Amino acid sequence: MDRTDVIIIGGGPVGLFGATMARLHGLSTTVIEALPELGGQLYALYPEKPIYDVAGFYGITGKDLALRLIEQAEHFGPDFVVGQSVQSIAPLGDDEDGWQVTTNSATYQSRVVLITVGIGAFVPRKLPAQGAERYEDRGVYYLMPPLDHFHGRRVLVVGGGDTALDWTLAIAPRSRHLTLIHRRSQFRGQEESIRLIQESPTISVKTPYELVRIEGDEQVQRVIVKEVTSGSEEVWEMDDVVGGLGFLPSLGPVKTWGLHLSGNTITVDPGSMATNLPGIYAVGDVAQYPGKVKLIATGFGEVGIVIAQIRNYIDPSKHGLPHSTNLKTIPR
Ligand SMILES: Cc1cc2nc3c(=O)[nH]c(=O)nc-3n(C[C@H](O)[C@H](O)[C@H](O)COP(=O)(O)OP(=O)(O)OC[C@H]3O[C@@H](n4cnc5c(N)ncnc54)[C@H](O)[C@@H]3O)c2cc1C
């Protein structure tokens, strides 16, 4: 079996930039991503939301940043495996230095493993309403479908935190009408989002309201909601219901790999991004050390540190990282 230098587990922004840097510095690289699409949280959770704190861009959307990172990485030619979730990692035999990485459908080998699984699998909190399961993907959504889907439709968003507020602001300009309900009177999200929603003439905000039941034939047609204070129920005609109750952190199988964990994160040495296992490194949201800030910019910085370390681990004669402008050969 071919053994690559580096297997990167997770094709989010940090894994993608990791692939670019690894290839740029001459390491053969395979990226394994559980979802069918690369891009991580940018693509799956907030594709239409503008990001203002990534260097070099003013207000680039999650989707556009993901596409740029994919384009940059593809240019340098790593192997991409999508739709496979890594289940286990195990050391190769004594005379073969490296790791065996097993997904739900295949096995791969590498000298080094770089873990960039972020917040793990995206497990949405499901709507605790009758009919929610029956109509999932038939009018009930937890991950963002293409926004054009909502064009001209009546949409209910449920929730009081940032997920619900972000979805409300993204969907409202497309929808015929959008109603946001929350079971408490106060929202918990960013003040700016709350202000924009309250000032919008096209968004109805109803609190404290709870979703009781979803009804329809093949697709969602109406919802039954309850005004929490009085307990009285109302029937609203609706085409789509969006569950914006947030996501449960779920590292899943990563927790069984023998790594030192701190909650849903992996403890690393911030000087090297090394974990407690030899040849296993972690960067991005999943990597934890004192002072860590979970930002894309932080993850990109950690990639520089870790690629220098991995290069030195594989070839101890190599130290630091040369400037890309000084590289004599650029892959592809
Ligand atoms: C609504 C929202 C707004 C945000 N806004 C900003 C912002 O303005 N600025 C900013 O800097 N940050 C922002 N963030 C945070 C930013 O998105 C994260 O810091 C960033 O996505 C972390 O990147 P990552 O590559 O480490 O992890 P992720 O983006 O979480 O990607 C990890 C990838 O690993 C995959 N994976 C997980 N487990 C496995 C497995 N076992 N096998 C294979 N693949 C696996 C996942 O499917 C996922 O694609 C925001 C986050 C959210 C939710």
Coordinates of C-alpha atoms and ligand atoms in Angstrom, one line a residue:
M1 CA 0.0 0.0 0.0
D2 CA 1.3 3.5 -0.8
R3 CA 2.3 5.5 2.2
T4 CA 1.9 9.3 1.8
D5 CA 3.9 11.7 4.0
V6 CA 0.8 13.3 5.5
I7 CA -2.8 12.4 5.9
I8 CA -5.0 15.4 6.8
I9 CA -8.2 14.3 8.6
G10 CA -10.8 17.0 7.9
G11 CA -11.3 19.2 4.8
G12 CA -12.4 22.4 6.5
P13 CA -10.6 25.7 6.0
V14 CA -7.6 24.7 8.1
G15 CA -7.2 21.3 6.6
L16 CA -7.4 22.8 3.1
F17 CA -4.7 25.4 3.9
G18 CA -2.7 22.6 5.5
A19 CA -2.9 20.7 2.2
T20 CA -1.6 23.8 0.3
M21 CA 1.3 24.3 2.7
A22 CA 2.2 20.6 2.9
R23 CA 2.3 20.2 -0.9
L24 CA 4.1 23.6 -1.3
H25 CA 6.9 22.2 0.9
G26 CA 7.2 18.9 -1.0
L27 CA 5.1 16.6 1.2
S28 CA 2.8 14.0 -0.5
T29 CA -0.6 14.7 1.0
T30 CA -4.1 13.1 1.2
V31 CA -7.0 15.0 2.7
I32 CA -9.9 12.9 4.0
E33 CA -13.3 14.6 4.6
A34 CA -16.4 13.0 6.0
L35 CA -18.9 15.2 4.2
P36 CA -19.5 15.0 0.4
E37 CA -18.2 18.6 0.1
L38 CA -15.0 20.3 1.2
G39 CA -15.1 23.5 3.2
G40 CA -16.0 22.5 6.8
Q41 CA -18.1 25.0 8.8
L42 CA -17.7 27.6 6.0
Y43 CA -19.6 25.6 3.5
A44 CA -21.9 23.6 5.8
L45 CA -22.9 26.1 8.4
Y46 CA -22.7 29.6 7.1
P47 CA -22.1 29.6 3.3
E48 CA -23.8 33.0 2.7
K49 CA -22.5 34.8 5.8
P50 CA -19.8 37.4 5.2
I51 CA -16.5 37.0 7.1
Y52 CA -14.6 40.2 7.9
D53 CA -11.6 38.9 9.8
V54 CA -9.7 36.8 7.3
A55 CA -6.6 38.6 6.1
G56 CA -6.8 39.9 2.6
F57 CA -10.6 39.9 2.2
Y58 CA -13.3 42.4 3.1
G59 CA -16.5 40.6 3.8
I60 CA -16.0 37.3 1.9
T61 CA -18.8 34.8 2.3
G62 CA -18.1 31.4 3.8
K63 CA -18.8 29.7 0.5
D64 CA -16.5 32.0 -1.5
L65 CA -13.6 31.6 1.0
A66 CA -14.1 27.8 0.9
L67 CA -14.0 27.8 -2.9
R68 CA -10.8 29.9 -2.9
L69 CA -9.1 27.6 -0.4
I70 CA -10.1 24.5 -2.5
E71 CA -8.9 26.2 -5.7
Q72 CA -5.5 27.1 -4.0
A73 CA -5.1 23.6 -2.6
E74 CA -6.1 21.8 -5.8
H75 CA -3.4 23.8 -7.7
F76 CA -0.7 22.0 -5.6
G77 CA -2.2 18.6 -6.2
P78 CA -3.0 16.8 -3.0
D79 CA -5.3 13.8 -3.1
F80 CA -8.8 14.5 -1.9
V81 CA -11.1 11.8 -0.5
V82 CA -14.6 13.0 0.3
G83 CA -17.5 11.3 1.9
Q84 CA -15.4 9.1 4.1
S85 CA -15.3 9.5 7.9
V86 CA -12.1 8.4 9.6
Q87 CA -13.0 5.8 12.3
S88 CA -9.6 4.7 13.7
I89 CA -5.9 5.3 13.5
A90 CA -3.3 2.7 14.5
P91 CA 0.5 2.6 14.4
L92 CA 2.2 0.6 11.7
G93 CA 4.5 -2.2 12.7
D94 CA 7.9 -1.6 14.4
D95 CA 9.9 -1.7 11.2
E96 CA 7.5 0.7 9.4
D97 CA 7.3 4.1 10.8
G98 CA 3.8 5.7 10.4
W99 CA 0.1 5.3 10.9
Q100 CA -2.7 3.3 9.4
V101 CA -5.9 5.4 9.0
T102 CA -9.2 3.6 8.5
T103 CA -12.4 5.2 7.3
N104 CA -15.8 3.7 7.0
S105 CA -14.9 2.3 3.6
A106 CA -11.1 2.2 3.0
T107 CA -7.6 2.1 4.7
Y108 CA -4.7 4.5 4.1
Q109 CA -1.1 4.8 5.4
S110 CA 1.0 7.8 6.1
R111 CA 4.2 8.8 8.0
V112 CA 2.3 11.6 9.8
V113 CA -1.3 12.4 10.6
L114 CA -2.6 15.9 10.9
I115 CA -6.0 16.2 12.6
T116 CA -8.1 19.2 11.5
V117 CA -11.6 17.9 12.4
G118 CA -12.7 21.2 13.9
I119 CA -15.8 20.7 16.0
G120 CA -16.2 17.2 14.6
A121 CA -19.2 15.9 12.8
F122 CA -22.0 18.5 12.5
V123 CA -24.8 17.1 14.6
P124 CA -27.7 19.6 14.6
R125 CA -30.0 19.8 17.6
K126 CA -33.3 18.5 16.3
L127 CA -36.6 20.3 16.6
P128 CA -38.6 18.7 19.5
A129 CA -41.9 19.0 17.6
Q130 CA -44.3 16.4 16.2
G131 CA -43.7 15.8 12.5
A132 CA -40.1 17.2 12.5
E133 CA -38.5 13.9 11.7
R134 CA -41.1 12.9 9.1
Y135 CA -40.6 16.1 7.1
E136 CA -36.8 16.3 7.4
D137 CA -35.5 17.4 4.0
R138 CA -39.1 17.7 2.8
G139 CA -39.5 21.2 4.2
V140 CA -37.6 20.7 7.5
Y141 CA -33.9 21.7 7.3
Y142 CA -31.0 21.8 9.7
L143 CA -28.1 22.2 7.3
M144 CA -28.4 25.1 4.8
P145 CA -29.8 24.0 1.4
P146 CA -28.9 26.4 -1.5
L147 CA -30.5 29.7 -0.6
D148 CA -32.4 29.9 -3.9
H149 CA -34.6 27.1 -2.5
F150 CA -36.3 29.6 -0.3
H151 CA -37.2 32.0 -3.2
G152 CA -40.9 33.1 -2.8
R153 CA -41.6 30.6 0.0
R154 CA -43.1 31.1 3.5
V155 CA -40.4 30.1 6.0
L156 CA -40.4 29.6 9.7
V157 CA -37.1 29.7 11.6
V158 CA -37.0 28.3 15.1
G159 CA -34.4 29.3 17.7
G160 CA -32.9 32.1 19.8
G161 CA -29.1 31.9 19.2
D162 CA -26.7 32.8 16.4
T163 CA -27.6 29.9 14.2
A164 CA -31.3 31.0 14.1
L165 CA -30.4 34.7 13.7
D166 CA -27.8 34.0 10.9
W167 CA -30.3 31.8 9.0
T168 CA -33.0 34.4 9.4
L169 CA -30.9 37.2 7.9
A170 CA -29.6 34.9 5.0
I171 CA -33.1 33.6 4.0
A172 CA -35.3 36.6 4.6
P173 CA -34.2 38.5 1.4
R174 CA -35.2 35.5 -0.8
S175 CA -38.4 34.3 1.0
R176 CA -41.9 35.5 0.4
H177 CA -42.3 35.9 4.2
L178 CA -40.1 34.8 7.1
T179 CA -41.2 34.3 10.7
L180 CA -38.7 33.8 13.5
I181 CA -40.0 32.2 16.8
H182 CA -38.2 31.7 20.0
R183 CA -39.5 30.1 23.2
R184 CA -38.0 32.9 25.4
S185 CA -38.6 36.6 25.1
Q186 CA -34.9 37.5 24.7
F187 CA -32.5 36.3 22.0
R188 CA -29.0 35.2 22.9
G189 CA -27.2 36.0 19.6
Q190 CA -25.0 38.9 18.4
E191 CA -26.6 42.3 19.1
E192 CA -26.1 43.5 15.6
S193 CA -28.0 40.6 14.1
I194 CA -30.9 41.1 16.6
R195 CA -31.0 44.8 15.7
L196 CA -31.1 44.0 11.9
I197 CA -33.9 41.5 12.4
Q198 CA -36.0 43.8 14.6
E199 CA -35.7 46.6 12.1
S200 CA -36.5 44.5 9.1
P201 CA -40.0 45.1 7.6
T202 CA -40.1 41.6 6.0
I203 CA -39.3 39.5 9.1
S204 CA -42.0 38.8 11.8
V205 CA -40.5 38.1 15.2
K206 CA -42.8 36.1 17.6
T207 CA -41.8 35.5 21.2
P208 CA -42.3 33.6 23.4
Y209 CA -43.6 31.0 20.9
E210 CA -42.9 27.3 20.6
L211 CA -43.3 25.0 17.6
V212 CA -45.7 22.2 18.6
R213 CA -46.4 20.3 15.3
I214 CA -45.6 20.2 11.6
E215 CA -48.3 19.0 9.2
G216 CA -48.7 18.4 5.5
D217 CA -49.0 15.7 2.8
E218 CA -45.7 14.9 1.1
Q219 CA -44.2 18.3 2.0
V220 CA -44.6 20.7 4.9
Q221 CA -47.9 22.7 4.5
R222 CA -48.6 24.2 8.0
V223 CA -47.2 24.5 11.5
I224 CA -49.0 24.6 14.8
V225 CA -47.3 26.9 17.3
K226 CA -48.1 27.8 20.9
E227 CA -47.9 31.2 22.5
V228 CA -46.0 30.2 25.6
T229 CA -47.5 32.7 28.1
S230 CA -51.2 32.0 27.4
G231 CA -50.8 28.4 26.1
S232 CA -53.1 29.2 23.1
E233 CA -52.3 27.5 19.8
E234 CA -52.2 29.0 16.3
V235 CA -52.1 27.5 12.8
W236 CA -49.8 29.1 10.3
E237 CA -49.5 28.1 6.6
M238 CA -45.8 27.4 5.9
D239 CA -43.6 25.9 3.2
D240 CA -40.4 25.4 5.1
V241 CA -39.3 25.1 8.7
V242 CA -35.6 25.7 9.6
G243 CA -34.2 24.3 12.8
G244 CA -31.8 26.9 14.1
L245 CA -31.2 25.4 17.5
G246 CA -27.4 25.1 17.0
F247 CA -25.1 22.1 16.8
L248 CA -23.9 19.5 19.3
P249 CA -20.1 19.2 19.4
S250 CA -19.3 15.6 18.5
L251 CA -15.7 14.4 18.0
G252 CA -17.2 10.9 17.6
P253 CA -14.5 8.3 16.9
V254 CA -11.6 10.8 17.5
K255 CA -12.3 10.3 21.2
T256 CA -11.2 6.6 21.0
W257 CA -7.7 7.3 19.4
G258 CA -5.8 7.6 22.6
L259 CA -5.2 11.3 22.4
H260 CA -5.1 13.6 25.4
L261 CA -8.4 15.4 25.2
S262 CA -9.9 18.5 26.9
G263 CA -13.6 18.2 26.4
N264 CA -14.2 18.2 22.7
T265 CA -10.7 19.4 21.8
I266 CA -7.3 17.8 21.6
T267 CA -4.5 19.0 23.8
V268 CA -1.4 20.1 21.8
D269 CA 2.0 21.7 22.5
P270 CA 1.5 25.2 21.0
G271 CA 5.2 25.3 20.0
S272 CA 4.9 22.3 17.7
M273 CA 1.1 21.5 17.5
A274 CA 2.2 17.9 18.5
T275 CA -0.3 15.7 20.4
N276 CA 0.8 13.1 22.9
L277 CA 1.1 10.5 20.1
P278 CA 4.3 10.5 18.0
G279 CA 3.7 11.7 14.5
I280 CA 0.2 12.9 15.2
Y281 CA -0.5 16.6 15.1
A282 CA -3.6 18.7 15.4
V283 CA -4.5 22.3 14.3
G284 CA -7.6 24.5 13.8
D285 CA -10.6 24.5 16.1
V286 CA -9.9 21.0 17.5
A287 CA -6.5 21.9 18.8
Q288 CA -6.4 23.3 22.4
Y289 CA -3.7 25.1 24.4
P290 CA -3.6 28.1 26.8
G291 CA -4.8 31.3 25.1
K292 CA -6.3 29.5 22.1
V293 CA -8.8 31.6 20.1
K294 CA -11.0 29.6 17.6
L295 CA -10.6 31.7 14.5
I296 CA -9.8 30.8 10.9
A297 CA -6.8 33.2 11.1
T298 CA -5.5 31.3 14.2
G299 CA -5.8 28.0 12.3
F300 CA -3.9 29.3 9.3
G301 CA -1.1 30.5 11.6
E302 CA -1.0 27.0 13.3
V303 CA -0.6 25.5 9.8
G304 CA 2.7 27.3 9.3
I305 CA 4.0 26.0 12.7
V306 CA 2.9 22.4 12.1
I307 CA 4.1 22.1 8.5
A308 CA 7.6 23.2 9.7
Q309 CA 7.4 20.5 12.4
I310 CA 6.2 17.8 10.1
R311 CA 8.9 18.5 7.6
N312 CA 11.5 18.3 10.3
Y313 CA 9.9 15.1 11.7
I314 CA 10.1 13.4 8.3
D315 CA 13.6 14.8 7.4
P316 CA 15.5 16.0 10.5
S317 CA 18.0 17.8 8.3
K318 CA 15.2 20.3 7.4
H319 CA 14.5 23.2 9.8
G320 CA 11.9 26.0 9.7
L321 CA 10.1 26.8 6.5
P322 CA 11.6 28.7 3.5
H323 CA 9.6 31.6 2.2
S324 CA 7.4 30.5 -0.7
T325 CA 8.9 33.2 -2.8
N326 CA 12.3 31.5 -2.5
L327 CA 11.2 28.0 -3.4
K328 CA 13.0 26.7 -6.4
T329 CA 10.3 24.3 -7.5
I330 CA 6.6 24.8 -7.0
P331 CA 4.6 21.6 -7.3
R332 CA 2.5 21.4 -10.5
Ligands
LIG1 C1 -21.9 30.8 12.3 C2 -20.4 30.8 12.4 C3 -19.8 32.0 12.1 C4 -18.4 32.1 12.2 N1 -17.7 33.2 11.8 C5 -16.4 33.3 11.9 C6 -15.7 34.5 11.5 O1 -16.3 35.5 11.2 N2 -14.3 34.5 11.6 C7 -13.6 33.4 11.9 O2 -12.4 33.5 11.9 N3 -14.2 32.3 12.3 C8 -15.6 32.2 12.3 N4 -16.2 31.0 12.6 C9 -15.4 29.9 13.1 C10 -14.7 29.2 11.9 O3 -15.7 28.7 11.0 C11 -13.9 28.0 12.5 O4 -12.8 28.5 13.3 C12 -13.2 27.2 11.3 O5 -14.2 26.7 10.5 C13 -12.4 26.1 11.9 O6 -11.8 25.4 10.8 P1 -11.4 23.9 10.9 O7 -10.8 23.5 9.5 O8 -10.5 23.8 12.1 O9 -12.7 23.0 11.3 P2 -14.1 22.9 10.5 O10 -14.4 24.0 9.7 O11 -15.0 22.4 11.6 O12 -13.8 21.6 9.5 C14 -13.6 20.3 10.0 C15 -13.9 19.3 9.0 O13 -13.5 18.0 9.4 C16 -14.5 17.1 9.0 N5 -14.5 15.9 9.9 C17 -14.9 15.8 11.2 N6 -14.7 14.6 11.7 C18 -14.1 13.9 10.7 C19 -13.7 12.5 10.6 N7 -13.7 11.6 11.6 N8 -13.2 12.1 9.4 C20 -13.2 12.9 8.3 N9 -13.5 14.2 8.4 C21 -14.0 14.7 9.6 C22 -15.8 17.9 9.1 O14 -16.8 17.3 8.3 C23 -15.4 19.2 8.7 O15 -15.6 19.4 7.3 C24 -17.6 30.9 12.6 C25 -18.3 29.7 12.9 C26 -19.7 29.7 12.8 C27 -20.4 28.4 13.1

